[in-house]
Amino acid sequence: MPSLIEDYALLGDLQTAALLGRDGSIDWLCLPRFDSPACFAALLDSERAGMWRIAPASGGAATRRRYRDETLIVESEWDTPDGTVRVVDFMPPRGEAADVVRIVEGLSGRVPMRMLLRLRFDYGHVRPWTRLHDTSLAAIAGPDAVWLHGAVRLTDGDTAAVTDFSVSSGDRLAFVLTHTPSHLPQPAPADADQALADTEAFWSNWIGRCEYRGPWDTAVRRALITLKALTYAPTGGIVAAATTSLPEQLGGPRNWDYRFCWLRDATFTLQALLGTGFVEEARAWREWLVRAVAGDPAKLQIMYGLDGTRRLPEQTLDWLSGYENSRPVRIGNAAADQLQLDVWGEVLDGLHLAREAGLPAQDVAWDLQRALLDFLEGNWDEPDNSLWEVRGPRRHFVHSKVMAWAGVDRAIDTVHRHGLPGPVDRWRWLRDHIHREVCAKGYDPDRNTFTQFYGSQGLDAALLLLPRVGFLPWSDSRVRGTVDAVSRELCGDGFVLRYRTDHDGGVDGLPGTEGAFLACSFWLVDALSGTGRPEEARALFEKLLGLRNDVGLLSEEYDPATGRQIGNTPQAFSMVGLINSARQLSGSRTTTSASRDQQDLDRGRGQIRTALFRGS
């Protein structure tokens, strides 16, 4: 069986990522990209689906492990009856080819070790043709070729390459695994020591640009390193997570592929990057966004591939048993074809934030925004699938309507601030009309809360975002009532569900349940802070920090009943939530040429608007 989800550390080279367990096994690696087929897929089945373990022959989890300072280099140490050994694991930033480097260091005594390499291309489906030659291995199948260069002689273990060796105090042995397309010549293997020095320098220099200063400095900086590791450097796109099909319910069917870029995350990610000083990364993300959504605004998708690819067909891999028998294992994502009206607002909000933060505007950016607004103007009142990608009937989801309002609001603000052309009077009427309708149809006065959709008895954690986008101020009684209702009806031990899957006849059309959504729990931190409850906000934030694993990572969800992380990991949305909540609680402000915090701008506009529509 694979390790617990929270037992995995992340390795990465800014084009793909690997998951390393406490037992010294790399159980997940897709090559050459995040969304490529995995050559190690034990995470979703067993060792037969591919893995690479280097650990003491006696087995067991590492006695301790850590990231080396502020890098993506993992150091795992085992104390054994025979002595102590360390394994240093990392992926150098991508050069000629993708490399995984593993260095075994003897610290004391003489420790028997075992290396087991089982390569299985295409998610465990294809066993490659392999050749062993002394200390090296070549494996080829279809489009993939992998070479292993080691420091000890390899033997053929029938279904895997195996080697048993021992390390004494002061010994240092390196293993380098390299991938290239099979039609290309074999690349020169990376020099392990030079690669280690280069990797350490890269990450140390990168995080040295961080401008966040506050009581949660260590947690924020680790979250930023993780967010950077989930960035596909060639395009600037940021994947939602490094994995596919880690379940939202252990043994259940809610298993999705998150190795794509979601528009939903745009504004939150820009806030996190700009607010901590990473302007270049924010610019790259903004430029990816503009390229991805270019074209017919009616065909805007909720997610795209790393390079802006639109077609992400979903299929199941029935030969894999799934993480802890959570079936099916899916690749691709059919939700890409859903109608989620909030994404038009998310894109408009994100582009507005980038402009206000001083990022140089592209010539086509305003034309794109105008085209998106034209579509929104004619379609905002349609039912949709919501930001949660429900697979049940389309509804008039409140959050979707509010984000349509936000998109129009940002356009009006851009015309006023920057003198760009646009039918501002018509937009102003539309913005006010949407506001009146949401307040009339999406608010339950008897319960003093906004609802998940018009006429719903259920709630939605996304309602916590209404004041954050400026729809109403934090001081409004309806906002306070909604925060209280979400805390009361969607929380378990302080952790927030996205919604109750059994309310309104099963709104998402799927069987089973799910855990607490960690990004939503960070939204509650922000909501408690915004409504004047800073001590409660701080206490919940500290509680959420306590859910991180030993190397500071968070997955998508948390199951309070079992005390386990669940869902795809590490999750960019969770790490972004951590960064933004820390900034809010610390009173941090974005250090950009505009030097304004988007949340404060929206709050001020919301206060003015509430005075106009308080009777709605």
PDB file of C-alpha atoms in Angstrom, residues 13 30 63-64 109-110 126 147 173 181 218 220 231 310 340-341 373 412 425 442 458 499 533 577 581 592 604:
ATOM      1  CA  ASP A  13      12.087  20.927 -11.294  1.00  0.00           C
ATOM      2  CA  CYS A  30       5.141  12.062 -14.288  1.00  0.00           C
ATOM      3  CA  THR A  63      13.540   8.673  11.872  1.00  0.00           C
ATOM      4  CA  ARG A  64      13.441  12.320  10.825  1.00  0.00           C
ATOM      5  CA  GLY A 109      28.380   2.883  11.748  1.00  0.00           C
ATOM      6  CA  ARG A 110      27.869   0.722   8.675  1.00  0.00           C
ATOM      7  CA  VAL A 126       3.708  -0.506 -19.720  1.00  0.00           C
ATOM      8  CA  TRP A 147      18.588   6.071 -17.707  1.00  0.00           C
ATOM      9  CA  LEU A 173      27.043   7.439  -3.128  1.00  0.00           C
ATOM     10  CA  PRO A 181      12.097  11.302 -25.333  1.00  0.00           C
ATOM     11  CA  THR A 218       8.376  30.149   8.034  1.00  0.00           C
ATOM     12  CA  VAL A 220       4.408  31.468   4.388  1.00  0.00           C
ATOM     13  CA  THR A 231       4.552  26.354 -11.656  1.00  0.00           C
ATOM     14  CA  ARG A 310      -8.396  23.296 -24.132  1.00  0.00           C
ATOM     15  CA  GLN A 340     -19.268  28.099 -14.641  1.00  0.00           C
ATOM     16  CA  LEU A 341     -20.200  31.750 -14.911  1.00  0.00           C
ATOM     17  CA  LEU A 373     -17.970  41.601 -20.491  1.00  0.00           C
ATOM     18  CA  ILE A 412     -16.392  50.291 -14.279  1.00  0.00           C
ATOM     19  CA  ASP A 425     -23.515  53.867 -17.805  1.00  0.00           C
ATOM     20  CA  GLY A 442     -30.117  34.673  -2.945  1.00  0.00           C
ATOM     21  CA  GLY A 458     -28.198  24.796   1.793  1.00  0.00           C
ATOM     22  CA  TYR A 499     -21.290  22.509   1.105  1.00  0.00           C
ATOM     23  CA  ARG A 533     -13.202  38.596  15.576  1.00  0.00           C
ATOM     24  CA  GLY A 577      -5.150  30.339   1.277  1.00  0.00           C
ATOM     25  CA  SER A 581      -4.722  34.565   5.502  1.00  0.00           C
ATOM     26  CA  THR A 592       3.768  47.295  -5.737  1.00  0.00           C
ATOM     27  CA  GLY A 604     -14.528  50.626   0.447  1.00  0.00           C
TER      28      GLY A 604
END
